[in-house]
XYZ file of C-alpha atoms in Angstrom:
453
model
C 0.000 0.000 0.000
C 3.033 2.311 -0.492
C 4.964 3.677 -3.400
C 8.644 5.408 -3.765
C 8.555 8.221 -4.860
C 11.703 9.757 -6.819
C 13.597 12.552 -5.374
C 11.832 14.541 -7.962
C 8.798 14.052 -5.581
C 6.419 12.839 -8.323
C 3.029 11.675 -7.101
C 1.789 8.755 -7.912
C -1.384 6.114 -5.872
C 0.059 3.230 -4.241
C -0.225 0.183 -7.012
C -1.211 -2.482 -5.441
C -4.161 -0.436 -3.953
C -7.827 -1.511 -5.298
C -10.550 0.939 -4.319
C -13.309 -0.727 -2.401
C -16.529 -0.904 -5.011
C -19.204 1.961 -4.464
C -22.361 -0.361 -3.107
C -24.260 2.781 -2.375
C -27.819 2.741 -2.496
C -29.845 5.069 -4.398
C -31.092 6.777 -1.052
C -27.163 6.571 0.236
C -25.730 8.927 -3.064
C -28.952 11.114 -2.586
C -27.401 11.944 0.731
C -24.171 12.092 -0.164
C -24.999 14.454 -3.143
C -27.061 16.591 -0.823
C -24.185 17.282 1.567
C -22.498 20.708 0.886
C -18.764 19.280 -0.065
C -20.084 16.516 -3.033
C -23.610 18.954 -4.257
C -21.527 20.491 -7.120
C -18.438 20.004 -9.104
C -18.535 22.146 -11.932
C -16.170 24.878 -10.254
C -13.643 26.596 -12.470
C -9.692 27.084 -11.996
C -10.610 30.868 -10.578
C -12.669 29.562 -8.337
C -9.899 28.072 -6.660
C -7.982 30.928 -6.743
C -10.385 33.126 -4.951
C -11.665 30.350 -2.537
C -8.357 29.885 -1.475
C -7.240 34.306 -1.262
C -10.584 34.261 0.600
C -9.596 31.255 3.018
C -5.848 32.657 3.731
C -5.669 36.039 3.447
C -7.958 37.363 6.417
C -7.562 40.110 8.427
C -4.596 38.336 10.082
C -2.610 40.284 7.759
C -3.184 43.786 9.326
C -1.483 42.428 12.812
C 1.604 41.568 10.573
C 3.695 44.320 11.051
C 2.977 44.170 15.115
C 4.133 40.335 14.441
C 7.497 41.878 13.100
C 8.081 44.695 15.614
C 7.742 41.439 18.602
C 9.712 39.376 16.001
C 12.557 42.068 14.455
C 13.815 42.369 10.971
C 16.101 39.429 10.721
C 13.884 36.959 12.658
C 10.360 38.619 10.793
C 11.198 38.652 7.214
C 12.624 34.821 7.848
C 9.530 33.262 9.402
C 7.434 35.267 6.738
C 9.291 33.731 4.043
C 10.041 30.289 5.449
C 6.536 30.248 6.101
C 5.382 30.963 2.704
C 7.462 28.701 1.178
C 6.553 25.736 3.731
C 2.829 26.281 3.240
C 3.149 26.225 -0.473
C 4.628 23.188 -0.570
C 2.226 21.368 2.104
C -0.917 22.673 0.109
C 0.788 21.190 -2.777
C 1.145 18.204 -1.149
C -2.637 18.454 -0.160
C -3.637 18.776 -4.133
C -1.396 16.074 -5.192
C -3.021 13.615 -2.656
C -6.635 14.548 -3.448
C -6.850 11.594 -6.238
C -3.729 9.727 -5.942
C -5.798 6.789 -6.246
C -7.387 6.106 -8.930
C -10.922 6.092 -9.334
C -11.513 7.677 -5.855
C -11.160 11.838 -4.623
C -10.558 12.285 -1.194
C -12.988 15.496 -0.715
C -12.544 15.647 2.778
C -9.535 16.513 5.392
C -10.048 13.748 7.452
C -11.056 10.758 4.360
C -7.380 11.884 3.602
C -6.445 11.208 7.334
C -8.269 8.305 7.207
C -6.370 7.049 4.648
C -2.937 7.680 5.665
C -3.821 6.473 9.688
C -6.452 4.107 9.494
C -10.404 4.483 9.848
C -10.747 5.001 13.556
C -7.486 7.156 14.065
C -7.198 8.924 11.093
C -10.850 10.652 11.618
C -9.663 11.276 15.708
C -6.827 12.803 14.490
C -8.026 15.107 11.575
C -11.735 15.659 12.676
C -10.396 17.857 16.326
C -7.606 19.644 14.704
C -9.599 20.694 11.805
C -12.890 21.591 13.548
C -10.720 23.336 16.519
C -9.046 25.443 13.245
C -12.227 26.257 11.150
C -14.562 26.754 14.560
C -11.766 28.942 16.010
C -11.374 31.286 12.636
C -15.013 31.218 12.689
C -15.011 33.095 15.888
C -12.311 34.977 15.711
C -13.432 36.398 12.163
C -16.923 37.343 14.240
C -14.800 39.534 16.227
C -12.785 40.856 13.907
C -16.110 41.361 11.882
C -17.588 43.376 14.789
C -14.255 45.267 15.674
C -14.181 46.638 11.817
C -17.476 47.614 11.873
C -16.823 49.561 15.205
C -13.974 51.473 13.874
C -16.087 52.035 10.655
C -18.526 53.480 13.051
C -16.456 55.743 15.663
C -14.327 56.581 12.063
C -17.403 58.316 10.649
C -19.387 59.519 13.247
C -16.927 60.424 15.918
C -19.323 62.595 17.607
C -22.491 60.010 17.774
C -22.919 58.100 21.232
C -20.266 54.811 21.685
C -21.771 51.746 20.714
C -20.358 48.561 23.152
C -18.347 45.997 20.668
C -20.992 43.398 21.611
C -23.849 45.133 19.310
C -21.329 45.050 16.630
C -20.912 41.522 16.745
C -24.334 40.325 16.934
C -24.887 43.481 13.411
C -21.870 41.242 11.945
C -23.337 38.094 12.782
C -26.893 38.781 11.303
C -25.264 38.963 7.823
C -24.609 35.123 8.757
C -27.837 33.949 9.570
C -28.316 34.364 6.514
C -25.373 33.877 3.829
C -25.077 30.160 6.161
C -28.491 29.084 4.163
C -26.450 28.963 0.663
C -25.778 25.411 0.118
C -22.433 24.634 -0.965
C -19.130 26.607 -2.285
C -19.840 27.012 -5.659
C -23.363 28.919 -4.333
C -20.750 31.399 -1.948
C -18.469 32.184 -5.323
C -19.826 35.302 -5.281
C -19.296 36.001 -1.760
C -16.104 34.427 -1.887
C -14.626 37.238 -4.734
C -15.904 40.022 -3.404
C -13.520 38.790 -0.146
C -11.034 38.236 -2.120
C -10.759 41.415 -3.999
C -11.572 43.463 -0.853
C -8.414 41.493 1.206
C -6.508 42.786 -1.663
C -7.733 45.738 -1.653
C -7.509 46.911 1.946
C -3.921 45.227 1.915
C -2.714 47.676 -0.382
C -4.352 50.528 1.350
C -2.598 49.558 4.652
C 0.700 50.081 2.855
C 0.308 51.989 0.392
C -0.772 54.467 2.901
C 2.241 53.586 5.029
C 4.225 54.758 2.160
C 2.711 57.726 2.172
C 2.996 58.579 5.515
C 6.960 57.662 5.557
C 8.521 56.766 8.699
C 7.383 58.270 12.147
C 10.285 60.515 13.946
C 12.580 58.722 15.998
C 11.396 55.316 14.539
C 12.936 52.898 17.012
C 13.258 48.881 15.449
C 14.051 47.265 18.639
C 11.816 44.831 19.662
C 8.855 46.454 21.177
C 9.264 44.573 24.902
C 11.586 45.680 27.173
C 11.748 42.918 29.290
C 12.889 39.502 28.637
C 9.770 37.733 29.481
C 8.031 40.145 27.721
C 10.406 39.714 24.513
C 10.549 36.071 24.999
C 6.335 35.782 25.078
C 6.253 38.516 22.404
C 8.455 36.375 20.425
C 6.316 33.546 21.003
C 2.850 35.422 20.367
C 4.156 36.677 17.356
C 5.090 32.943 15.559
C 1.601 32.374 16.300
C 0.402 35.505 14.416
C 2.124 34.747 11.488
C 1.228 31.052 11.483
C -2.336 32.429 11.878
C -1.776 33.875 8.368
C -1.371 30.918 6.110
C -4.922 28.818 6.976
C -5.647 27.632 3.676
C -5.176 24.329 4.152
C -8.086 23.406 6.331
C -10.796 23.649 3.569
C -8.358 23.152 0.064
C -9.548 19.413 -0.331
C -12.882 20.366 0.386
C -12.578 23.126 -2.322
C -10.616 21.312 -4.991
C -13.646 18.842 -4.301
C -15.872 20.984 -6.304
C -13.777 20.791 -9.316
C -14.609 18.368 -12.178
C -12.378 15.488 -12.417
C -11.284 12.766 -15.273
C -8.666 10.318 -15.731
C -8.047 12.892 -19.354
C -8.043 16.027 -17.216
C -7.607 15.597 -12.908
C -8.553 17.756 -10.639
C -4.981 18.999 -9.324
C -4.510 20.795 -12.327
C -7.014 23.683 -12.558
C -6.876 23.574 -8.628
C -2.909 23.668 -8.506
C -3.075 26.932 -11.632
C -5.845 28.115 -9.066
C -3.368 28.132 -5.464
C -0.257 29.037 -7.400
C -2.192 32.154 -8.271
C -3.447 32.592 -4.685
C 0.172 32.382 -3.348
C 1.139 35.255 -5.328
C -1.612 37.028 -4.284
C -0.514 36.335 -0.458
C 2.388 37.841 -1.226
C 1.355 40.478 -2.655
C -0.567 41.057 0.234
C 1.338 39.717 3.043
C 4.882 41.014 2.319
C 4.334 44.591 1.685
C 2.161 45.385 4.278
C 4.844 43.126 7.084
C 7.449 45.204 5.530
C 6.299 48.557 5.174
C 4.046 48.754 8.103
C 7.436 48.092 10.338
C 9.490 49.951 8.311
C 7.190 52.999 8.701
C 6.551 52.880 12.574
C 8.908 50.310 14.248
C 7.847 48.716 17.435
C 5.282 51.751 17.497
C 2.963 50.200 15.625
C -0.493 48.885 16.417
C -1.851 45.214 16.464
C -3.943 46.758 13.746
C -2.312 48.981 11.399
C -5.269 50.347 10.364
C -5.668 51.769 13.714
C -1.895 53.758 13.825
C -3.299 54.725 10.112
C -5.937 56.814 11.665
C -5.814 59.517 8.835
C -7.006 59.897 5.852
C -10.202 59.107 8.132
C -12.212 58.532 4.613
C -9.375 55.729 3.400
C -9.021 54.252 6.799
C -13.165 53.993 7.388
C -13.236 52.248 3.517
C -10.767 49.865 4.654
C -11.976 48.356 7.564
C -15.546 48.162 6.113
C -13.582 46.184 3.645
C -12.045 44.131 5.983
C -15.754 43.655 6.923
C -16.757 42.635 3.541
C -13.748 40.186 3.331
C -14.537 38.586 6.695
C -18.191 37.794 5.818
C -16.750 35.830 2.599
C -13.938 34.338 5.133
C -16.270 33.203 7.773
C -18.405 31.219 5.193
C -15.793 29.950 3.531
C -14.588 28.250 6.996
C -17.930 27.401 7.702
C -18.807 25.001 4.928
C -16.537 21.976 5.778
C -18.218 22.391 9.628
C -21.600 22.562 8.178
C -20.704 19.454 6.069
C -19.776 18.073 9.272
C -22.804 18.452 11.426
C -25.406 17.732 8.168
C -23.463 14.787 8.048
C -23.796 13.616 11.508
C -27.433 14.406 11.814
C -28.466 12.768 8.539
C -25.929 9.544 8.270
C -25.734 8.595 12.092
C -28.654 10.483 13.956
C -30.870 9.610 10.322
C -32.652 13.440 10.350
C -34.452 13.674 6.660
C -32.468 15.970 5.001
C -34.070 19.366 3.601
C -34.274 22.396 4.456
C -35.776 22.691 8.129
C -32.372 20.385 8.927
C -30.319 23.295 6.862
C -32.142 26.049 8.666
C -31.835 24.869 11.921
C -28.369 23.380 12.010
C -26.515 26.413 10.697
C -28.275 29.139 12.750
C -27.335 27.038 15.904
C -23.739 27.214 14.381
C -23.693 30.881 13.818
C -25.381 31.670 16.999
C -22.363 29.313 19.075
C -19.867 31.175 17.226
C -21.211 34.972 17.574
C -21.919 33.731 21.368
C -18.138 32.908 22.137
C -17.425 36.046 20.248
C -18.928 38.132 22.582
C -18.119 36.628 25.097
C -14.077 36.363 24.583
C -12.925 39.075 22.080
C -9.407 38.928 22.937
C -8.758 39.604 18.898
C -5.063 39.811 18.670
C -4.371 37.218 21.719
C -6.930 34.928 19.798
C -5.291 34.799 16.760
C -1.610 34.216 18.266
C -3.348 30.914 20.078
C -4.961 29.695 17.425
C -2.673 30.274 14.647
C -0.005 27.965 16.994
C -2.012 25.420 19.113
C -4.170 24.589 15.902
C -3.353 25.926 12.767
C 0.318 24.906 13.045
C -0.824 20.736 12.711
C -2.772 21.031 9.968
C -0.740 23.436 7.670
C 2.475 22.808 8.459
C 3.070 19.569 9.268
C 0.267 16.722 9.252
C 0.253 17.051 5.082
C 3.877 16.064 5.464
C 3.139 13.220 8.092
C 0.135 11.936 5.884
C 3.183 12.260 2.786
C 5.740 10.054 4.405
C 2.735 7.768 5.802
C 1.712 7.045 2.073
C 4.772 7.235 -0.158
C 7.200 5.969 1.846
C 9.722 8.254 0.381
C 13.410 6.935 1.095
C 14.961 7.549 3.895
C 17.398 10.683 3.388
C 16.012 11.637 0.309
C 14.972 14.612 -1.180
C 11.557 13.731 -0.362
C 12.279 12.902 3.037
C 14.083 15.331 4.095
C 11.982 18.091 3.053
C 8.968 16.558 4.679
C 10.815 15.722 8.344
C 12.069 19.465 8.036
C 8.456 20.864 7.636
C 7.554 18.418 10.618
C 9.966 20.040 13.230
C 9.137 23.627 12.522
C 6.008 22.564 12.517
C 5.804 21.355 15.771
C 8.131 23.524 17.700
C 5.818 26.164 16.296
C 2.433 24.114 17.601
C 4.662 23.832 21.142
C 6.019 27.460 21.240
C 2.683 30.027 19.564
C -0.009 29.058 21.934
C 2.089 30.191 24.922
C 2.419 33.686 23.715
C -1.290 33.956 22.431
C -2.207 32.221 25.699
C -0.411 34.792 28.144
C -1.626 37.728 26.173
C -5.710 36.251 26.396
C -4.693 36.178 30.468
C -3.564 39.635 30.647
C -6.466 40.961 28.817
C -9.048 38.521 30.746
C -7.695 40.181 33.925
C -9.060 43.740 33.014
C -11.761 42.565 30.867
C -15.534 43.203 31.953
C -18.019 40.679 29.865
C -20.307 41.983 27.526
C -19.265 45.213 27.586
């Protein structure tokens, strides 16, 4: 059950593997065509593309250039680029793997798990780490959803009466209740450009307006703690923030799933053309607004840029209600795999009819949880430090790689090999090291914090 591979790393299903024969029932592929992931598969290259700009490039981004005033030049522009490259190659190992047997698409995270690790273990290890990643971004994009809209608010109306973050939340959340009722991803393509053109967008206004503003007086580049702890968990926090940045990988299978496939013409094409345009995107994105952000205002800077951009007020205001728009696209994007989840559950184990009352009830529950724990913890830049180490880092960085060697078998101390147990320790030390960063900055904040205020 193992091939392998050159050191070219060429991709290729395990011979000697025979896919087990489909003896679905009629009723059994009804289901299975109902469920969001398998409903459609006529999605186009592009689709890909902005699917997976949507899916990565969220408002993470903005707390870059406080990532590389806790982080430094030297250490900063590394872990950007190391991570961009490492993440690139792990979603390419995730496209590869999607039909590397023939006859059979793996349109799930965890069917891919499964097949590396077994029935049983391969769905206990996926299932947690994925829903922990795509639950998690769900609620941190509800906060950063309600925190845009706030400074969109006080931005425009400075004078009008303070509105509490909460109401904000719950205003961002309503868009939800709805958008959750669209069926599948080929039904949120819309949503999912507009995202992507808007993370673009507000990307270049966050440095282009740093350009513009030059650097600050007195710009200082030392790291922004003075204390060694402080530098130490900064440090820490900061790994987290960046790893927070590169999510893709969570839905990719579940979006190249929606792609026609054929023996003639597979799947990993169009959806490979489709990420390699994403990643340049990402750069685009991601490197100017690290570098010039820092280079503008040092260790000054905010967790937000957009906030230490606080004039133009009219550019600043149109960015963060485009950071809005881009999180509403983000958040469904993340959403679909869980809702494919729980329709699942409730109509294969717990045998609910499926329709529409299921739909409708299952997803507002969802939305509700997540705007819930929203309000409830919106520790936004602490949140996204935790999560981007303690889950993220598994499931981009290093399972793909663990799921490679389980499969291939590449030689030991080849190219292949190598390259995959490299991925696996920074991969992680950075699961190990993030969440303790993230983690002490949620405690700090907690202690001060007032609920639902």
């Amino acid at each position: 059950m193992s091939v392998q591979p050159s050191s070219s790393m060429e991709t290729q299903a395990p011979g000697n593997y025979s896919p087990p024969k489909d003896g679905r029932s009629a009723q059994d592929q009804a289901i299975e065509n109902w469920l969001p992931i398998n409903a459609s598969r006529n999605a186009k290259w592009w689709y890909s593309a902005f699917h997976n700009v949507t899916a990565m490039v969220g408002a993470g981004v903005l707390g870059l250039p406080y990532a590389m005033s806790e982080l430094g030049w030297g250490a900063g522009v590394t872990v950007l680029v190391l991570s961009w490259i490492i993440t690139l190659y792990t979603l390419w190992q995730m496209v590869e793997m999607h039909e590397m047997v023939p006859g059979r698409r793996f349109d799930r995270y965890h069917e891919l798990g499964q097949y590396a690790f077994g029935e049983k273990l391969g769905l206990w290890i996926v299932v947690p780490q994925q829903l922990i990643v795509e639950v998690g971004v769900n609620i941190v994009y509800m906060v950063t959803g309600g925190n845009s809209l706030k400074k969109f608010h006080d931005t425009v109306c400075e004078d009008c009466k303070k509105i509490k973050l909460t109401y904000f939340i719950m205003i961002f959340a309503s868009v939800h209740f709805v958008l959750s009722q669209l069926p599948n991803f080929n039904s949120i393509s819309g949503v999912s450009l507009a995202a992507a053109v808007m993370s673009l967008s507000y990307s270049t206004i966050a440095w282009g307006a740093s350009v513009d503003k030059g650097k600050v007086e007195n710009v200082d580049y030392d790291l922004r703690a003075t204390t060694t702890p402080g530098k130490v968990f900064g440090f820490l926090g900061a790994l987290g923030t960046v790893a927070f940045a590169y999510a893709g990988h969570n839905v990719v299978l579940e979006i190249q799933a929606t792609i026609p496939s054929t023996p003639e013409k597979p799947s990993k094409k169009p959806m490979w053309r489709g990420v390699v345009v994403a990643y340049i995107v990402v750069a685009v994105c991601y490197f100017p607004v690290s570098l010039v952000g820092y280079w503008a205002f040092g260790n000054t800077v905010d967790d937000d840029i957009l906030i230490t951009l606080s004039k133009p007020k009219w550019l600043i205001a149109l960015a963060n209600m485009m950071v809005v728009i881009h999180v509403i696209g983000s958040y469904q994007i993340y959403a679909m795999p869980v809702f494919d989840m729980i329709e699942t559950v409730l109509v294969k184990r717990l045998r609910f009819p499926p329709g529409l009352t299921l739909r409708l009830i299952a997803r507002t529950v969802y939305v509700a949880f997540t705007m819930f724990v929203a309000i409830t913890f919106p520790f936004f830049d602490g949140l996204l430090s935790f999560f981007g180490g303690f889950a993220f880092a598994p499931t981009t960085y290093f399972l793909p790689c663990i799921m490679w060697l389980a499969i291939y078998k590449p030689k030991r101390f080849s190219l292949s090999w190598f390259t995959n147990w490299i991925c696996i320790v920074l991969g992680v030390l950075l699961m190990v090291l993030a969440p303790i960063g993230g983690l002490r900055n949620i405690i700090l904040k907690a202690n001060t914090y007032k609920f639902y205020q």
